Coordinates of C-alpha atoms and ligand atoms in Angstrom, one line a residue:
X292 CA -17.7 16.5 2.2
X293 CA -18.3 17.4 -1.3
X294 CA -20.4 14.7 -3.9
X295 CA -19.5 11.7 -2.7
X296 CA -18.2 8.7 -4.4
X297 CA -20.1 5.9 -6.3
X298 CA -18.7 2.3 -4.9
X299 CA -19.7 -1.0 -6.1
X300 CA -22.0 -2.5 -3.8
X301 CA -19.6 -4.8 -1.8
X302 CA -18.2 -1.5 -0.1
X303 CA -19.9 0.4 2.7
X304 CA -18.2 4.4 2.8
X305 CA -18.1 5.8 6.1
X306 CA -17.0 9.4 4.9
X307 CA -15.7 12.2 7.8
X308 CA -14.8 15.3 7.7
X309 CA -11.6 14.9 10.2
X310 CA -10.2 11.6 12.1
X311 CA -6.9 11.4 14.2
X312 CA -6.6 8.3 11.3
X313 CA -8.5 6.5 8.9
X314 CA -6.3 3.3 10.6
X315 CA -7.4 4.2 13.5
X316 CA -10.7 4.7 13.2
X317 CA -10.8 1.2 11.0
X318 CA -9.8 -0.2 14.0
X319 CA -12.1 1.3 16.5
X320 CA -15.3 -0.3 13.5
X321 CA -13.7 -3.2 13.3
X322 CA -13.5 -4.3 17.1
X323 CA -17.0 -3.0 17.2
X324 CA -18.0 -6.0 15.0
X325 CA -17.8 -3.7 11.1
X326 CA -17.9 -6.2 8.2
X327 CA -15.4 -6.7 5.5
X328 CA -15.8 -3.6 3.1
X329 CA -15.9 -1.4 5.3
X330 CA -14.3 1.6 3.9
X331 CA -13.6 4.7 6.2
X332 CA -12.4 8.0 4.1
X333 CA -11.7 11.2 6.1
X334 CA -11.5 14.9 4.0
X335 CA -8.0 15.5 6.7
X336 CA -5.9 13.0 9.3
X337 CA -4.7 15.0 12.7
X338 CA -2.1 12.3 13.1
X339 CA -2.2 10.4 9.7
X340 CA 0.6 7.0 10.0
X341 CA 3.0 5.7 7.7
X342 CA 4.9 2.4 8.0
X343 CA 7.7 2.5 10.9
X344 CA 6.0 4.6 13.0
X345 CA 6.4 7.7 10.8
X346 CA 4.0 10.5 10.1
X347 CA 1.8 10.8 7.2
X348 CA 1.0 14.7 6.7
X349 CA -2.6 14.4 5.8
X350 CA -4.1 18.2 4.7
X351 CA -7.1 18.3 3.1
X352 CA -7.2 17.4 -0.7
X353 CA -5.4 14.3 -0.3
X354 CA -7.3 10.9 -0.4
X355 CA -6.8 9.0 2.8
X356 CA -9.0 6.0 3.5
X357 CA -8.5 2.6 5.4
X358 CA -10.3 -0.4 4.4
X359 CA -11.5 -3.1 6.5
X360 CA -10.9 -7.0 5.6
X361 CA -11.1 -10.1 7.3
X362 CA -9.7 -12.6 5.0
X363 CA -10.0 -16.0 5.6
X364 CA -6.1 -17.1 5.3
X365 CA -2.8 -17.2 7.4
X366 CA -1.0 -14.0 8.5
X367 CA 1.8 -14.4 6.0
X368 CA -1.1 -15.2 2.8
X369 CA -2.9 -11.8 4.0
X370 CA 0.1 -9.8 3.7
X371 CA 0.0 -10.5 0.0
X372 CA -2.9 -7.6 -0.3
X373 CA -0.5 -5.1 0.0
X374 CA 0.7 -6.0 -3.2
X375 CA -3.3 -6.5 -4.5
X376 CA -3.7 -2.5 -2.9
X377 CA -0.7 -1.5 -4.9
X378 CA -1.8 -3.1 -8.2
X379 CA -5.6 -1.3 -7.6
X380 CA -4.3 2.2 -6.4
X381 CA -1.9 1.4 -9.8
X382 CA -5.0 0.9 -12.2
X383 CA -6.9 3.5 -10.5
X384 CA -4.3 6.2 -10.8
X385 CA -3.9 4.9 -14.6
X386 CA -6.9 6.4 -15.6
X387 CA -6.0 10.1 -14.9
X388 CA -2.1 9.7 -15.6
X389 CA -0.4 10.0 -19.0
X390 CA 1.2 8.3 -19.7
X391 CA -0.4 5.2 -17.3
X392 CA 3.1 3.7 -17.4
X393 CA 5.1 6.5 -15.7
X394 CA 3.5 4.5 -12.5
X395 CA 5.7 2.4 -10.9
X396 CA 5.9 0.2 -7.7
X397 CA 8.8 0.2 -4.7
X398 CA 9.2 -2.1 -2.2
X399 CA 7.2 -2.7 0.1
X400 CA 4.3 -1.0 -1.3
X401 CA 5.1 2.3 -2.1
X402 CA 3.6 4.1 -5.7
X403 CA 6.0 6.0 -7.4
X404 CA 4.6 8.7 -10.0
X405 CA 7.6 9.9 -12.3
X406 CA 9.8 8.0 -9.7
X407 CA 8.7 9.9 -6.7
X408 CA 5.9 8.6 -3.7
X409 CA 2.8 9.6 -4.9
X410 CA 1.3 6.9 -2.7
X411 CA 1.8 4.9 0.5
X412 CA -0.4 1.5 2.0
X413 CA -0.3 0.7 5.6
X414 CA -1.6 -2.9 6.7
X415 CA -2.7 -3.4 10.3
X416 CA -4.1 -6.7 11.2
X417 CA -4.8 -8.6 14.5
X418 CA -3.8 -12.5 15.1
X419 CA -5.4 -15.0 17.7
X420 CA -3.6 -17.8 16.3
X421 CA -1.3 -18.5 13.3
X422 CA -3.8 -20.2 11.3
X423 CA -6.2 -17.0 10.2
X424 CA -6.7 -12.9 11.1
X425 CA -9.1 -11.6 12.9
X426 CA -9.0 -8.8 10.7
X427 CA -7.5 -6.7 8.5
X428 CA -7.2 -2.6 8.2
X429 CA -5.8 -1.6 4.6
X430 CA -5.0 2.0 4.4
X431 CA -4.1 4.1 1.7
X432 CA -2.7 7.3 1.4
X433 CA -3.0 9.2 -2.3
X434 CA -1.3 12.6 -2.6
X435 CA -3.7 14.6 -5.0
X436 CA -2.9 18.2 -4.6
X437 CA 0.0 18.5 -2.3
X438 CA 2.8 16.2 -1.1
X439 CA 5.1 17.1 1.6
X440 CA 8.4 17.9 1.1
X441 CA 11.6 17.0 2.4
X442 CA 11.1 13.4 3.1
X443 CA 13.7 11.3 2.4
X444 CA 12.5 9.6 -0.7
X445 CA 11.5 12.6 -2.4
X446 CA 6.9 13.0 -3.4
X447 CA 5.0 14.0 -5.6
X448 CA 1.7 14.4 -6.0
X449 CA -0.8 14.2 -8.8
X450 CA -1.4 17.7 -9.1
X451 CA 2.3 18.2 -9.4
X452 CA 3.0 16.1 -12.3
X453 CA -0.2 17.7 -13.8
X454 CA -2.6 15.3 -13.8
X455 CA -5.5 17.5 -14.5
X456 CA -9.0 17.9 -12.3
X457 CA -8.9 14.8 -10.3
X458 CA -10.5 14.5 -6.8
X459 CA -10.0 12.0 -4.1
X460 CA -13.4 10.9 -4.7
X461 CA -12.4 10.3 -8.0
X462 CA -9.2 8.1 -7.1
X463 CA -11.2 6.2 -4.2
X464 CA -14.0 5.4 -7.1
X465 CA -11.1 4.0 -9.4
X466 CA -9.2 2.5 -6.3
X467 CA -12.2 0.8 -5.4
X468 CA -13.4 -1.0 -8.6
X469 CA -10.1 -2.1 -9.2
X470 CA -9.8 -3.7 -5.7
X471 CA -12.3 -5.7 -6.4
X472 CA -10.8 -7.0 -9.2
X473 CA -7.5 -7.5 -8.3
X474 CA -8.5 -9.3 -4.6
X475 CA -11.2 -11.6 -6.7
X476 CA -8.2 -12.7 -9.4
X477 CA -6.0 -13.5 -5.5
X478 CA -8.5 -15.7 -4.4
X479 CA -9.1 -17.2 -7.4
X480 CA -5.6 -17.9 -9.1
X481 CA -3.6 -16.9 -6.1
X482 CA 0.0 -14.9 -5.5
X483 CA 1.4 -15.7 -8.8
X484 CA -0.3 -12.8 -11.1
X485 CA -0.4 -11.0 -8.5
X486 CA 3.5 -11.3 -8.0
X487 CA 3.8 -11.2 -12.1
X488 CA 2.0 -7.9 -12.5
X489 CA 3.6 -5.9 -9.3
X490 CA 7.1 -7.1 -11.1
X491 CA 6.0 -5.4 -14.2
X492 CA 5.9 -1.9 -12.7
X493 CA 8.7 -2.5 -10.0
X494 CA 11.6 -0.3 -9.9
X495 CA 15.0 -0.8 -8.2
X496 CA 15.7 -4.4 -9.2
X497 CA 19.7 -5.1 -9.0
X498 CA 19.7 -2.2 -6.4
X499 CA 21.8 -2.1 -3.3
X500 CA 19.6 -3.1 0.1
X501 CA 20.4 -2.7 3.3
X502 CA 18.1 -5.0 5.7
X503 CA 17.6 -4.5 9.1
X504 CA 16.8 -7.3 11.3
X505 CA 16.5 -7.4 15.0
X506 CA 19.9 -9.2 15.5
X507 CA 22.1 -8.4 12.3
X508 CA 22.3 -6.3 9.3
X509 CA 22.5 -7.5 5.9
X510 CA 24.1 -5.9 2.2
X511 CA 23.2 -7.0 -0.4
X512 CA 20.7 -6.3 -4.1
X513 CA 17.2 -6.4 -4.3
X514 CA 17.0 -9.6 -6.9
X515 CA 13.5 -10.5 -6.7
X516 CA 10.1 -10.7 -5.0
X517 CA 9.6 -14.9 -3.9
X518 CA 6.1 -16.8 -4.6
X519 CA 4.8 -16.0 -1.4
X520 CA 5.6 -11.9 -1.8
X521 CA 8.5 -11.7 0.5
X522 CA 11.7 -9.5 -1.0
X523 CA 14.6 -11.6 -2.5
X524 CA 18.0 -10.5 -1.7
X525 CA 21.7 -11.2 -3.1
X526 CA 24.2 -11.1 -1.3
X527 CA 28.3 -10.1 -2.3
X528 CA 28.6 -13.9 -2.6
X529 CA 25.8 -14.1 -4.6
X530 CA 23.8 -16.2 -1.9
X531 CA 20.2 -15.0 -2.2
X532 CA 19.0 -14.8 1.1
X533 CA 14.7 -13.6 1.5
X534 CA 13.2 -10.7 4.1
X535 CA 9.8 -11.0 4.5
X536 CA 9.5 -9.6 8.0
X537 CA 12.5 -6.8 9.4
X538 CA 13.4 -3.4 7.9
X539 CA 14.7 -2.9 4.4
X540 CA 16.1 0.2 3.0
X541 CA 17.3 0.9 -0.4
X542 CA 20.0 2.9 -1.2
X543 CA 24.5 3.3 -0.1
X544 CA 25.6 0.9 2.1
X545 CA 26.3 2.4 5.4
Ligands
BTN119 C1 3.6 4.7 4.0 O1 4.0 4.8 2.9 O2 4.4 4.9 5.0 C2 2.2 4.3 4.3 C3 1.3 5.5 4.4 C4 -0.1 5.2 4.7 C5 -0.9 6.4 5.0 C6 -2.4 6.1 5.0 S1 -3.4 7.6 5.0 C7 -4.8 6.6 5.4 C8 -4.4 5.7 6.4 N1 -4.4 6.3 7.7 C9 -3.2 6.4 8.3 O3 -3.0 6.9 9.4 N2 -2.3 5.9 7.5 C10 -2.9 5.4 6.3

């Protein structure tokens, strides 16, 4: 690994050369009894994850890193730190991106960079009982030098929109003074700036949806994210119906 990166205090870096997945090995710390801030970065992934089961190419140069949380809230509260994660990869990428406000935000928690993925969050958790997690795993992939190509939204990565020298070291540094931030202002003033600033920076509102639930299929427009952080959707009738849980996929109607 080269120089490593300086964290505030409240993080402890586990940095590897090579993991099957920073998730995964998040996981593996976290059953073993690691503390909240644990922060696991690997140089490569040999079988990095996206959301749905996909796979997240993972040479090296890219940053990938999970984070490990135990928050002290329901399941459905938690979930609102994928929007925090968004909001700090956001600020973090801000300081080597001009302009800062090319960076914008798609549903669920993608980062768009010129309007393509630059950046992808994956939130594993485990659940003994509704009330509270037992923990957390927040991972984030950042593509710095290289994104992979052919994937159905299209990527970018930093390098590509020429962003200049940056390292992942560099982004996980920004990433993770900015996560402190962001997480202290949601336990302190809760979902609503949280839901406020992601809105700022989303794209796609008044875009046609198509969600996938286990037993039907709805159309309709992306209208809105709710006060808890799940995605508000009109329907033809103009019925607005919410998704928090279930697949949702922007883009024609089929
Ligand atoms: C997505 O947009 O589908 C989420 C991508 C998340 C990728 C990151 S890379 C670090 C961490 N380890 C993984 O296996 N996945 C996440």
């Amino acid at each position: 690994m080269t120089t490593g990166p300086q964290l505030p205090s409240a993080y402890r870096l586990v940095a590897l050369d090579e993991i099957d997945s920073t998730n995964d090995e998040a996981k593996r710390l976290v059953e073993a009894g690691a503390e909240e801030g644990t922060l696991v970065w690997a140089r490569a992934q040999r079988r990095g994850r996206g959301r749905r089961g996909q796979n997240w190419v993972s040479p090296p140069g890219n940053l990938y890193f999970s984070l490990v949380l135990r928050p002290e809230c329901p399941p459905l509260q938690a979930a609102q730190l994928s929007f925090v994660a968004a909001l700090a990869l956001a600020d973090g990428l801000g300081a080597f991106v001009r302009p800062p406000s090319e960076i914008a935000f798609k549903w669920p928690n993608d980062v768009l960079l010129n309007r393509r993925k630059v950046a992808g969050i994956l939130l594993e958790s485990s659940t003994t009982t509704s009330e509270r997690l037992d923990w957390l795993v927040l991972g984030a992939g950042v593509n710095i030098v290289s994104a992979p190509a052919e994937t159905a939204f299209p990527a970018t990565s930093l390098r590509a929109e020429g962003c200049g020298p940056v390292t992942a070291g560099d982004v996980l540094e920004a990433f993770s003074r900015h996560y402190l931030a962001w997480s202290k202002r949601w336990r302190e003033d809760g979902f609503a700036p949280i839901r406020q600033a992601w809105l700022h920076r989303v794209t796609g509102v008044g875009e046609r949806v198509t969600v996938n639930l286990e037993s039907e299929k709805w159309f309709g427009k992306f209208a809105d994210l709710d006060r808890v952080g799940a995605l508000v959707v009109e329907m033809p009738g103009g019925e607005r119906r919410t998704v928090s849980a279930g697949e949702v996929y922007f883009g024609p109607q089929t």
